[in-house]
mmCIF file of N, CA, C and O in Angstrom:
data_model
loop_
_atom_site.group_PDB
_atom_site.id
_atom_site.type_symbol
_atom_site.label_atom_id
_atom_site.label_comp_id
_atom_site.label_asym_id
_atom_site.label_seq_id
_atom_site.Cartn_x
_atom_site.Cartn_y
_atom_site.Cartn_z
ATOM 1 N N MET Z 8 -72.581 155.159 12.088
ATOM 2 C CA MET Z 8 -73.479 155.258 10.964
ATOM 3 C C MET Z 8 -72.789 154.698 9.713
ATOM 4 O O MET Z 8 -71.650 155.030 9.428
ATOM 5 N N GLN Z 9 -73.481 153.834 9.005
ATOM 6 C CA GLN Z 9 -72.924 153.200 7.821
ATOM 7 C C GLN Z 9 -72.919 154.156 6.632
ATOM 8 O O GLN Z 9 -73.904 154.825 6.341
ATOM 9 N N GLU Z 10 -71.782 154.205 5.948
ATOM 10 C CA GLU Z 10 -71.677 154.992 4.725
ATOM 11 C C GLU Z 10 -72.133 154.116 3.562
ATOM 12 O O GLU Z 10 -71.735 152.952 3.458
ATOM 13 N N ILE Z 11 -72.967 154.666 2.702
ATOM 14 C CA ILE Z 11 -73.444 153.941 1.522
ATOM 15 C C ILE Z 11 -72.901 154.634 0.289
ATOM 16 O O ILE Z 11 -73.094 155.833 0.093
ATOM 17 N N ILE Z 12 -72.210 153.858 -0.534
ATOM 18 C CA ILE Z 12 -71.590 154.372 -1.756
ATOM 19 C C ILE Z 12 -72.158 153.593 -2.936
ATOM 20 O O ILE Z 12 -72.155 152.365 -2.929
ATOM 21 N N VAL Z 13 -72.628 154.321 -3.940
ATOM 22 C CA VAL Z 13 -73.182 153.683 -5.135
ATOM 23 C C VAL Z 13 -72.193 153.854 -6.277
ATOM 24 O O VAL Z 13 -71.780 154.970 -6.602
ATOM 25 N N LEU Z 14 -71.813 152.728 -6.869
ATOM 26 C CA LEU Z 14 -70.957 152.731 -8.058
ATOM 27 C C LEU Z 14 -71.813 152.386 -9.265
ATOM 28 O O LEU Z 14 -72.561 151.415 -9.235
ATOM 29 N N GLU Z 15 -71.703 153.170 -10.309
ATOM 30 C CA GLU Z 15 -72.489 152.976 -11.526
ATOM 31 C C GLU Z 15 -71.644 152.282 -12.589
ATOM 32 O O GLU Z 15 -70.696 152.880 -13.115
ATOM 33 N N GLY Z 16 -71.997 151.047 -12.923
ATOM 34 C CA GLY Z 16 -71.292 150.326 -13.971
ATOM 35 C C GLY Z 16 -71.315 151.042 -15.300
ATOM 36 O O GLY Z 16 -70.387 150.934 -16.094
ATOM 37 N N GLU Z 17 -72.361 151.824 -15.555
ATOM 38 C CA GLU Z 17 -72.481 152.571 -16.807
ATOM 39 C C GLU Z 17 -71.473 153.713 -16.892
ATOM 40 O O GLU Z 17 -71.308 154.308 -17.951
ATOM 41 N N LYS Z 18 -70.812 154.030 -15.793
ATOM 42 C CA LYS Z 18 -69.781 155.069 -15.790
ATOM 43 C C LYS Z 18 -68.384 154.469 -15.768
ATOM 44 O O LYS Z 18 -67.397 155.199 -15.637
ATOM 45 N N MET Z 19 -68.304 153.139 -15.898
ATOM 46 C CA MET Z 19 -67.014 152.454 -15.856
ATOM 47 C C MET Z 19 -66.849 151.619 -17.124
ATOM 48 O O MET Z 19 -66.825 150.400 -17.093
ATOM 49 N N LEU Z 20 -66.744 152.312 -18.258
ATOM 50 C CA LEU Z 20 -66.711 151.632 -19.554
ATOM 51 C C LEU Z 20 -65.299 151.446 -20.094
ATOM 52 O O LEU Z 20 -65.110 150.859 -21.154
ATOM 53 N N SER Z 21 -64.314 151.947 -19.366
ATOM 54 C CA SER Z 21 -62.901 151.716 -19.692
ATOM 55 C C SER Z 21 -62.153 151.642 -18.364
ATOM 56 O O SER Z 21 -62.689 152.036 -17.323
ATOM 57 N N ARG Z 22 -60.930 151.169 -18.403
ATOM 58 C CA ARG Z 22 -60.147 151.096 -17.156
ATOM 59 C C ARG Z 22 -59.994 152.485 -16.542
ATOM 60 O O ARG Z 22 -60.152 152.662 -15.343
ATOM 61 N N ARG Z 23 -59.672 153.463 -17.383
ATOM 62 C CA ARG Z 23 -59.484 154.823 -16.893
ATOM 63 C C ARG Z 23 -60.771 155.355 -16.257
ATOM 64 O O ARG Z 23 -60.757 155.889 -15.153
ATOM 65 N N GLU Z 24 -61.894 155.196 -16.977
ATOM 66 C CA GLU Z 24 -63.174 155.667 -16.436
ATOM 67 C C GLU Z 24 -63.542 154.941 -15.143
ATOM 68 O O GLU Z 24 -64.090 155.550 -14.224
ATOM 69 N N ALA Z 25 -63.251 153.650 -15.096
ATOM 70 C CA ALA Z 25 -63.565 152.877 -13.893
ATOM 71 C C ALA Z 25 -62.815 153.435 -12.684
ATOM 72 O O ALA Z 25 -63.408 153.685 -11.631
ATOM 73 N N HIS Z 26 -61.524 153.649 -12.832
ATOM 74 C CA HIS Z 26 -60.735 154.123 -11.698
ATOM 75 C C HIS Z 26 -61.051 155.579 -11.354
ATOM 76 O O HIS Z 26 -61.000 155.952 -10.180
ATOM 77 N N GLU Z 27 -61.404 156.379 -12.339
ATOM 78 C CA GLU Z 27 -61.825 157.753 -12.047
ATOM 79 C C GLU Z 27 -63.126 157.750 -11.243
ATOM 80 O O GLU Z 27 -63.273 158.499 -10.277
ATOM 81 N N HIS Z 28 -64.074 156.903 -11.646
ATOM 82 C CA HIS Z 28 -65.356 156.801 -10.944
ATOM 83 C C HIS Z 28 -65.150 156.268 -9.521
ATOM 84 O O HIS Z 28 -65.715 156.803 -8.559
ATOM 85 N N LEU Z 29 -64.321 155.259 -9.388
ATOM 86 C CA LEU Z 29 -64.013 154.714 -8.064
ATOM 87 C C LEU Z 29 -63.383 155.777 -7.173
ATOM 88 O O LEU Z 29 -63.782 155.948 -6.019
ATOM 89 N N ALA Z 30 -62.405 156.494 -7.715
ATOM 90 C CA ALA Z 30 -61.712 157.521 -6.931
ATOM 91 C C ALA Z 30 -62.687 158.603 -6.472
ATOM 92 O O ALA Z 30 -62.637 159.046 -5.314
ATOM 93 N N GLN Z 31 -63.591 158.990 -7.360
ATOM 94 C CA GLN Z 31 -64.552 160.039 -7.018
ATOM 95 C C GLN Z 31 -65.575 159.547 -5.993
ATOM 96 O O GLN Z 31 -65.792 160.182 -4.970
ATOM 97 N N GLN Z 32 -66.205 158.420 -6.267
ATOM 98 C CA GLN Z 32 -67.280 157.932 -5.395
ATOM 99 C C GLN Z 32 -66.772 157.494 -4.029
ATOM 100 O O GLN Z 32 -67.469 157.649 -3.033
ATOM 101 N N LEU Z 33 -65.577 156.917 -3.991
ATOM 102 C CA LEU Z 33 -65.012 156.446 -2.725
ATOM 103 C C LEU Z 33 -64.183 157.518 -2.027
ATOM 104 O O LEU Z 33 -63.625 157.262 -0.954
ATOM 105 N N ALA Z 34 -64.102 158.707 -2.651
ATOM 106 C CA ALA Z 34 -63.317 159.818 -2.093
ATOM 107 C C ALA Z 34 -61.893 159.371 -1.771
ATOM 108 O O ALA Z 34 -61.388 159.559 -0.660
ATOM 109 N N LEU Z 35 -61.261 158.750 -2.763
ATOM 110 C CA LEU Z 35 -59.920 158.211 -2.569
ATOM 111 C C LEU Z 35 -58.891 159.327 -2.634
ATOM 112 O O LEU Z 35 -59.082 160.332 -3.310
ATOM 113 N N PRO Z 36 -57.767 159.148 -1.947
ATOM 114 C CA PRO Z 36 -56.730 160.188 -1.933
ATOM 115 C C PRO Z 36 -56.058 160.331 -3.304
ATOM 116 O O PRO Z 36 -56.122 159.432 -4.145
ATOM 117 N N ASP Z 37 -55.403 161.468 -3.502
ATOM 118 C CA ASP Z 37 -54.729 161.742 -4.774
ATOM 119 C C ASP Z 37 -53.677 160.687 -5.111
ATOM 120 O O ASP Z 37 -53.405 160.430 -6.276
ATOM 121 N N TYR Z 38 -53.080 160.086 -4.074
ATOM 122 C CA TYR Z 38 -52.030 159.093 -4.324
ATOM 123 C C TYR Z 38 -52.576 157.718 -4.730
ATOM 124 O O TYR Z 38 -51.806 156.799 -4.996
ATOM 125 N N TYR Z 39 -53.922 157.574 -4.799
ATOM 126 C CA TYR Z 39 -54.518 156.301 -5.230
ATOM 127 C C TYR Z 39 -53.921 155.908 -6.585
ATOM 128 O O TYR Z 39 -53.972 156.670 -7.538
ATOM 129 N N GLY Z 40 -53.380 154.711 -6.664
ATOM 130 C CA GLY Z 40 -52.630 154.270 -7.831
ATOM 131 C C GLY Z 40 -53.435 153.911 -9.069
ATOM 132 O O GLY Z 40 -52.873 153.619 -10.102
ATOM 133 N N ARG Z 41 -54.738 153.931 -8.993
ATOM 134 C CA ARG Z 41 -55.623 153.646 -10.132
ATOM 135 C C ARG Z 41 -55.301 152.298 -10.792
ATOM 136 O O ARG Z 41 -55.178 152.179 -12.003
ATOM 137 N N ASN Z 42 -55.168 151.287 -9.927
ATOM 138 C CA ASN Z 42 -55.012 149.916 -10.389
ATOM 139 C C ASN Z 42 -55.655 149.007 -9.341
ATOM 140 O O ASN Z 42 -56.065 149.470 -8.274
ATOM 141 N N LEU Z 43 -55.770 147.728 -9.646
ATOM 142 C CA LEU Z 43 -56.502 146.819 -8.767
ATOM 143 C C LEU Z 43 -55.799 146.584 -7.434
ATOM 144 O O LEU Z 43 -56.462 146.440 -6.406
ATOM 145 N N ASP Z 44 -54.486 146.563 -7.435
ATOM 146 C CA ASP Z 44 -53.759 146.404 -6.164
ATOM 147 C C ASP Z 44 -54.019 147.590 -5.244
ATOM 148 O O ASP Z 44 -54.256 147.412 -4.043
ATOM 149 N N ALA Z 45 -53.993 148.786 -5.808
ATOM 150 C CA ALA Z 45 -54.253 149.992 -5.015
ATOM 151 C C ALA Z 45 -55.701 150.005 -4.522
ATOM 152 O O ALA Z 45 -55.962 150.389 -3.379
ATOM 153 N N LEU Z 46 -56.631 149.566 -5.358
ATOM 154 C CA LEU Z 46 -58.031 149.497 -4.952
ATOM 155 C C LEU Z 46 -58.192 148.542 -3.770
ATOM 156 O O LEU Z 46 -58.847 148.870 -2.783
ATOM 157 N N TYR Z 47 -57.588 147.381 -3.862
ATOM 158 C CA TYR Z 47 -57.650 146.405 -2.774
ATOM 159 C C TYR Z 47 -57.109 147.018 -1.479
ATOM 160 O O TYR Z 47 -57.714 146.886 -0.417
ATOM 161 N N ASP Z 48 -55.975 147.698 -1.593
ATOM 162 C CA ASP Z 48 -55.359 148.301 -0.405
ATOM 163 C C ASP Z 48 -56.288 149.319 0.254
ATOM 164 O O ASP Z 48 -56.477 149.282 1.475
ATOM 165 N N VAL Z 49 -56.861 150.231 -0.545
ATOM 166 C CA VAL Z 49 -57.708 151.267 0.073
ATOM 167 C C VAL Z 49 -58.989 150.671 0.642
ATOM 168 O O VAL Z 49 -59.497 151.148 1.662
ATOM 169 N N LEU Z 50 -59.521 149.624 0.015
ATOM 170 C CA LEU Z 50 -60.756 149.015 0.526
ATOM 171 C C LEU Z 50 -60.510 148.205 1.790
ATOM 172 O O LEU Z 50 -61.327 148.222 2.709
ATOM 173 N N THR Z 51 -59.402 147.489 1.842
ATOM 174 C CA THR Z 51 -59.130 146.686 3.038
ATOM 175 C C THR Z 51 -58.725 147.574 4.215
ATOM 176 O O THR Z 51 -58.918 147.184 5.364
ATOM 177 N N GLU Z 52 -58.194 148.759 3.947
ATOM 178 C CA GLU Z 52 -57.786 149.675 5.007
ATOM 179 C C GLU Z 52 -58.903 150.637 5.413
ATOM 180 O O GLU Z 52 -58.752 151.374 6.382
ATOM 181 N N ARG Z 53 -59.998 150.638 4.690
ATOM 182 C CA ARG Z 53 -61.104 151.566 4.965
ATOM 183 C C ARG Z 53 -61.680 151.296 6.345
ATOM 184 O O ARG Z 53 -61.948 150.153 6.703
ATOM 185 N N GLU Z 54 -61.871 152.360 7.110
ATOM 186 C CA GLU Z 54 -62.404 152.228 8.468
ATOM 187 C C GLU Z 54 -63.873 152.631 8.500
ATOM 188 O O GLU Z 54 -64.325 153.436 7.701
ATOM 189 N N GLY Z 55 -64.579 152.069 9.448
ATOM 190 C CA GLY Z 55 -65.992 152.390 9.608
ATOM 191 C C GLY Z 55 -66.841 151.530 8.696
ATOM 192 O O GLY Z 55 -66.379 151.031 7.674
ATOM 193 N N PRO Z 56 -68.082 151.343 9.066
ATOM 194 C CA PRO Z 56 -68.953 150.514 8.233
ATOM 195 C C PRO Z 56 -69.271 151.187 6.900
ATOM 196 O O PRO Z 56 -69.663 152.360 6.869
ATOM 197 N N THR Z 57 -69.033 150.449 5.821
ATOM 198 C CA THR Z 57 -69.255 150.964 4.472
ATOM 199 C C THR Z 57 -69.963 149.920 3.637
ATOM 200 O O THR Z 57 -69.535 148.761 3.585
ATOM 201 N N ARG Z 58 -71.034 150.329 2.997
ATOM 202 C CA ARG Z 58 -71.736 149.463 2.042
ATOM 203 C C ARG Z 58 -71.517 150.051 0.649
ATOM 204 O O ARG Z 58 -71.841 151.209 0.398
ATOM 205 N N ILE Z 59 -70.968 149.230 -0.240
ATOM 206 C CA ILE Z 59 -70.780 149.631 -1.639
ATOM 207 C C ILE Z 59 -71.807 148.882 -2.474
ATOM 208 O O ILE Z 59 -71.855 147.650 -2.440
ATOM 209 N N ILE Z 60 -72.606 149.621 -3.191
ATOM 210 C CA ILE Z 60 -73.616 149.033 -4.067
ATOM 211 C C ILE Z 60 -73.168 149.258 -5.507
ATOM 212 O O ILE Z 60 -72.934 150.400 -5.918
ATOM 213 N N ILE Z 61 -73.036 148.176 -6.251
ATOM 214 C CA ILE Z 61 -72.640 148.262 -7.656
ATOM 215 C C ILE Z 61 -73.892 148.108 -8.503
ATOM 216 O O ILE Z 61 -74.537 147.061 -8.483
ATOM 217 N N ARG Z 62 -74.232 149.168 -9.217
ATOM 218 C CA ARG Z 62 -75.373 149.131 -10.134
ATOM 219 C C ARG Z 62 -74.874 148.885 -11.545
ATOM 220 O O ARG Z 62 -73.818 149.372 -11.935
ATOM 221 N N HIS Z 63 -75.660 148.166 -12.304
ATOM 222 C CA HIS Z 63 -75.343 147.890 -13.710
ATOM 223 C C HIS Z 63 -73.989 147.189 -13.852
ATOM 224 O O HIS Z 63 -73.200 147.518 -14.725
ATOM 225 N N GLY Z 64 -73.756 146.226 -12.971
ATOM 226 C CA GLY Z 64 -72.520 145.450 -13.039
ATOM 227 C C GLY Z 64 -72.375 144.698 -14.352
ATOM 228 O O GLY Z 64 -71.265 144.520 -14.840
ATOM 229 N N ASN Z 65 -73.488 144.283 -14.940
ATOM 230 C CA ASN Z 65 -73.415 143.586 -16.224
ATOM 231 C C ASN Z 65 -72.901 144.493 -17.329
ATOM 232 O O ASN Z 65 -72.197 144.047 -18.237
ATOM 233 N N THR Z 66 -73.230 145.781 -17.266
ATOM 234 C CA THR Z 66 -72.709 146.745 -18.242
ATOM 235 C C THR Z 66 -71.206 146.864 -18.081
ATOM 236 O O THR Z 66 -70.457 146.837 -19.063
ATOM 237 N N LEU Z 67 -70.762 146.984 -16.844
ATOM 238 C CA LEU Z 67 -69.327 147.044 -16.555
ATOM 239 C C LEU Z 67 -68.629 145.815 -17.126
ATOM 240 O O LEU Z 67 -67.606 145.931 -17.798
ATOM 241 N N LEU Z 68 -69.196 144.643 -16.882
ATOM 242 C CA LEU Z 68 -68.580 143.404 -17.367
ATOM 243 C C LEU Z 68 -68.568 143.328 -18.889
ATOM 244 O O LEU Z 68 -67.594 142.860 -19.479
ATOM 245 N N SER Z 69 -69.628 143.785 -19.531
ATOM 246 C CA SER Z 69 -69.672 143.694 -20.990
ATOM 247 C C SER Z 69 -68.643 144.623 -21.636
ATOM 248 O O SER Z 69 -68.105 144.301 -22.693
ATOM 249 N N TRP Z 70 -68.341 145.751 -21.012
ATOM 250 C CA TRP Z 70 -67.365 146.687 -21.571
ATOM 251 C C TRP Z 70 -65.939 146.344 -21.186
ATOM 252 O O TRP Z 70 -65.024 146.503 -21.989
ATOM 253 N N LEU Z 71 -65.743 145.884 -19.965
ATOM 254 C CA LEU Z 71 -64.381 145.653 -19.470
ATOM 255 C C LEU Z 71 -63.945 144.195 -19.516
ATOM 256 O O LEU Z 71 -62.771 143.912 -19.286
ATOM 257 N N GLY Z 72 -64.863 143.284 -19.755
ATOM 258 C CA GLY Z 72 -64.507 141.871 -19.892
ATOM 259 C C GLY Z 72 -63.750 141.332 -18.694
ATOM 260 O O GLY Z 72 -64.177 141.476 -17.555
ATOM 261 N N ASP Z 73 -62.594 140.720 -18.972
ATOM 262 C CA ASP Z 73 -61.800 140.102 -17.905
ATOM 263 C C ASP Z 73 -61.351 141.114 -16.857
ATOM 264 O O ASP Z 73 -61.277 140.797 -15.674
ATOM 265 N N TYR Z 74 -61.050 142.338 -17.281
ATOM 266 C CA TYR Z 74 -60.649 143.356 -16.303
ATOM 267 C C TYR Z 74 -61.818 143.687 -15.391
ATOM 268 O O TYR Z 74 -61.636 143.884 -14.193
ATOM 269 N N GLY Z 75 -63.017 143.748 -15.944
ATOM 270 C CA GLY Z 75 -64.207 143.991 -15.132
ATOM 271 C C GLY Z 75 -64.415 142.885 -14.111
ATOM 272 O O GLY Z 75 -64.755 143.152 -12.945
ATOM 273 N N LYS Z 76 -64.211 141.637 -14.541
ATOM 274 C CA LYS Z 76 -64.321 140.505 -13.604
ATOM 275 C C LYS Z 76 -63.300 140.628 -12.487
ATOM 276 O O LYS Z 76 -63.603 140.398 -11.317
ATOM 277 N N ALA Z 77 -62.068 141.000 -12.856
ATOM 278 C CA ALA Z 77 -61.008 141.150 -11.858
ATOM 279 C C ALA Z 77 -61.314 142.308 -10.914
ATOM 280 O O ALA Z 77 -61.054 142.218 -9.704
ATOM 281 N N LEU Z 78 -61.878 143.388 -11.432
ATOM 282 C CA LEU Z 78 -62.242 144.541 -10.597
ATOM 283 C C LEU Z 78 -63.290 144.141 -9.568
ATOM 284 O O LEU Z 78 -63.145 144.431 -8.380
ATOM 285 N N ILE Z 79 -64.317 143.462 -10.024
ATOM 286 C CA ILE Z 79 -65.368 143.015 -9.102
ATOM 287 C C ILE Z 79 -64.810 142.009 -8.095
ATOM 288 O O ILE Z 79 -65.112 142.085 -6.901
ATOM 289 N N GLN Z 80 -63.966 141.097 -8.554
ATOM 290 C CA GLN Z 80 -63.368 140.126 -7.635
ATOM 291 C C GLN Z 80 -62.504 140.817 -6.596
ATOM 292 O O GLN Z 80 -62.489 140.419 -5.420
ATOM 293 N N THR Z 81 -61.801 141.862 -6.993
ATOM 294 C CA THR Z 81 -60.980 142.631 -6.045
ATOM 295 C C THR Z 81 -61.846 143.214 -4.945
ATOM 296 O O THR Z 81 -61.494 143.154 -3.758
ATOM 297 N N MET Z 82 -63.000 143.775 -5.327
ATOM 298 C CA MET Z 82 -63.899 144.346 -4.324
ATOM 299 C C MET Z 82 -64.473 143.261 -3.415
ATOM 300 O O MET Z 82 -64.591 143.459 -2.203
ATOM 301 N N LEU Z 83 -64.813 142.110 -3.986
ATOM 302 C CA LEU Z 83 -65.337 141.009 -3.174
ATOM 303 C C LEU Z 83 -64.269 140.456 -2.234
ATOM 304 O O LEU Z 83 -64.565 140.109 -1.085
ATOM 305 N N ASP Z 84 -63.033 140.382 -2.709
ATOM 306 C CA ASP Z 84 -61.931 139.926 -1.855
ATOM 307 C C ASP Z 84 -61.732 140.889 -0.679
ATOM 308 O O ASP Z 84 -61.532 140.462 0.461
ATOM 309 N N ALA Z 85 -61.803 142.188 -0.955
ATOM 310 C CA ALA Z 85 -61.663 143.184 0.110
ATOM 311 C C ALA Z 85 -62.818 143.067 1.103
ATOM 312 O O ALA Z 85 -62.625 143.226 2.313
ATOM 313 N N ASP Z 86 -64.002 142.761 0.590
ATOM 314 C CA ASP Z 86 -65.191 142.561 1.444
ATOM 315 C C ASP Z 86 -64.935 141.431 2.439
ATOM 316 O O ASP Z 86 -65.273 141.530 3.617
ATOM 317 N N ARG Z 87 -64.310 140.351 1.982
ATOM 318 C CA ARG Z 87 -64.044 139.202 2.854
ATOM 319 C C ARG Z 87 -63.010 139.528 3.939
ATOM 320 O O ARG Z 87 -63.068 138.986 5.035
ATOM 321 N N VAL Z 88 -62.072 140.417 3.621
ATOM 322 C CA VAL Z 88 -60.987 140.734 4.548
ATOM 323 C C VAL Z 88 -61.385 141.834 5.537
ATOM 324 O O VAL Z 88 -61.015 141.774 6.708
ATOM 325 N N ASN Z 89 -62.131 142.824 5.077
ATOM 326 C CA ASN Z 89 -62.495 143.966 5.917
ATOM 327 C C ASN Z 89 -63.905 143.755 6.479
ATOM 328 O O ASN Z 89 -64.882 143.838 5.748
ATOM 329 N N PRO Z 90 -64.036 143.502 7.776
ATOM 330 C CA PRO Z 90 -65.355 143.240 8.361
ATOM 331 C C PRO Z 90 -66.301 144.445 8.313
ATOM 332 O O PRO Z 90 -67.512 144.283 8.421
ATOM 333 N N GLY Z 91 -65.772 145.645 8.091
ATOM 334 C CA GLY Z 91 -66.612 146.830 8.013
ATOM 335 C C GLY Z 91 -67.088 147.145 6.617
ATOM 336 O O GLY Z 91 -67.836 148.106 6.403
ATOM 337 N N LEU Z 92 -66.690 146.328 5.645
ATOM 338 C CA LEU Z 92 -67.017 146.571 4.248
ATOM 339 C C LEU Z 92 -68.025 145.541 3.755
ATOM 340 O O LEU Z 92 -67.903 144.345 4.040
ATOM 341 N N GLU Z 93 -69.013 146.008 3.004
ATOM 342 C CA GLU Z 93 -70.008 145.126 2.398
ATOM 343 C C GLU Z 93 -70.188 145.554 0.949
ATOM 344 O O GLU Z 93 -70.447 146.717 0.666
ATOM 345 N N VAL Z 94 -70.040 144.605 0.015
ATOM 346 C CA VAL Z 94 -70.205 144.886 -1.410
ATOM 347 C C VAL Z 94 -71.428 144.139 -1.907
ATOM 348 O O VAL Z 94 -71.536 142.922 -1.740
ATOM 349 N N LEU Z 95 -72.360 144.884 -2.485
ATOM 350 C CA LEU Z 95 -73.615 144.323 -2.981
ATOM 351 C C LEU Z 95 -73.839 144.713 -4.438
ATOM 352 O O LEU Z 95 -73.264 145.695 -4.919
ATOM 353 N N PHE Z 96 -74.714 143.973 -5.109
ATOM 354 C CA PHE Z 96 -75.031 144.249 -6.510
ATOM 355 C C PHE Z 96 -76.494 144.592 -6.657
ATOM 356 O O PHE Z 96 -77.356 143.928 -6.060
ATOM 357 N N ASP Z 97 -76.796 145.603 -7.443
ATOM 358 C CA ASP Z 97 -78.148 146.028 -7.735
ATOM 359 C C ASP Z 97 -78.291 146.100 -9.245
ATOM 360 O O ASP Z 97 -77.709 146.970 -9.889
ATOM 361 N N GLU Z 98 -79.015 145.177 -9.809
ATOM 362 C CA GLU Z 98 -79.138 145.090 -11.262
ATOM 363 C C GLU Z 98 -80.400 145.733 -11.804
ATOM 364 O O GLU Z 98 -80.862 145.394 -12.869
ATOM 365 N N GLU Z 99 -80.975 146.679 -11.080
ATOM 366 C CA GLU Z 99 -82.168 147.363 -11.571
ATOM 367 C C GLU Z 99 -81.868 148.132 -12.817
ATOM 368 O O GLU Z 99 -80.859 148.721 -12.981
#
């Protein structure tokens, strides 16, 4: 059964808030490093089919700028490496 995780861009308005939201929604372990390298590692190592839906990605990008772009690119890179991971965008 595929796990569906929704990430809200409106809850990721700073680096700290972004990583807190990611840790909570993805149920990441306490040792999660709260940086892009650590995010890539946990996403590429994630087992089982997982669909991540990013809502309000434009809000995330407008608040985080280049870091937001890098965060989204990290998730897309992990999507390409992990066949069980799918990252989608919902701009409703």
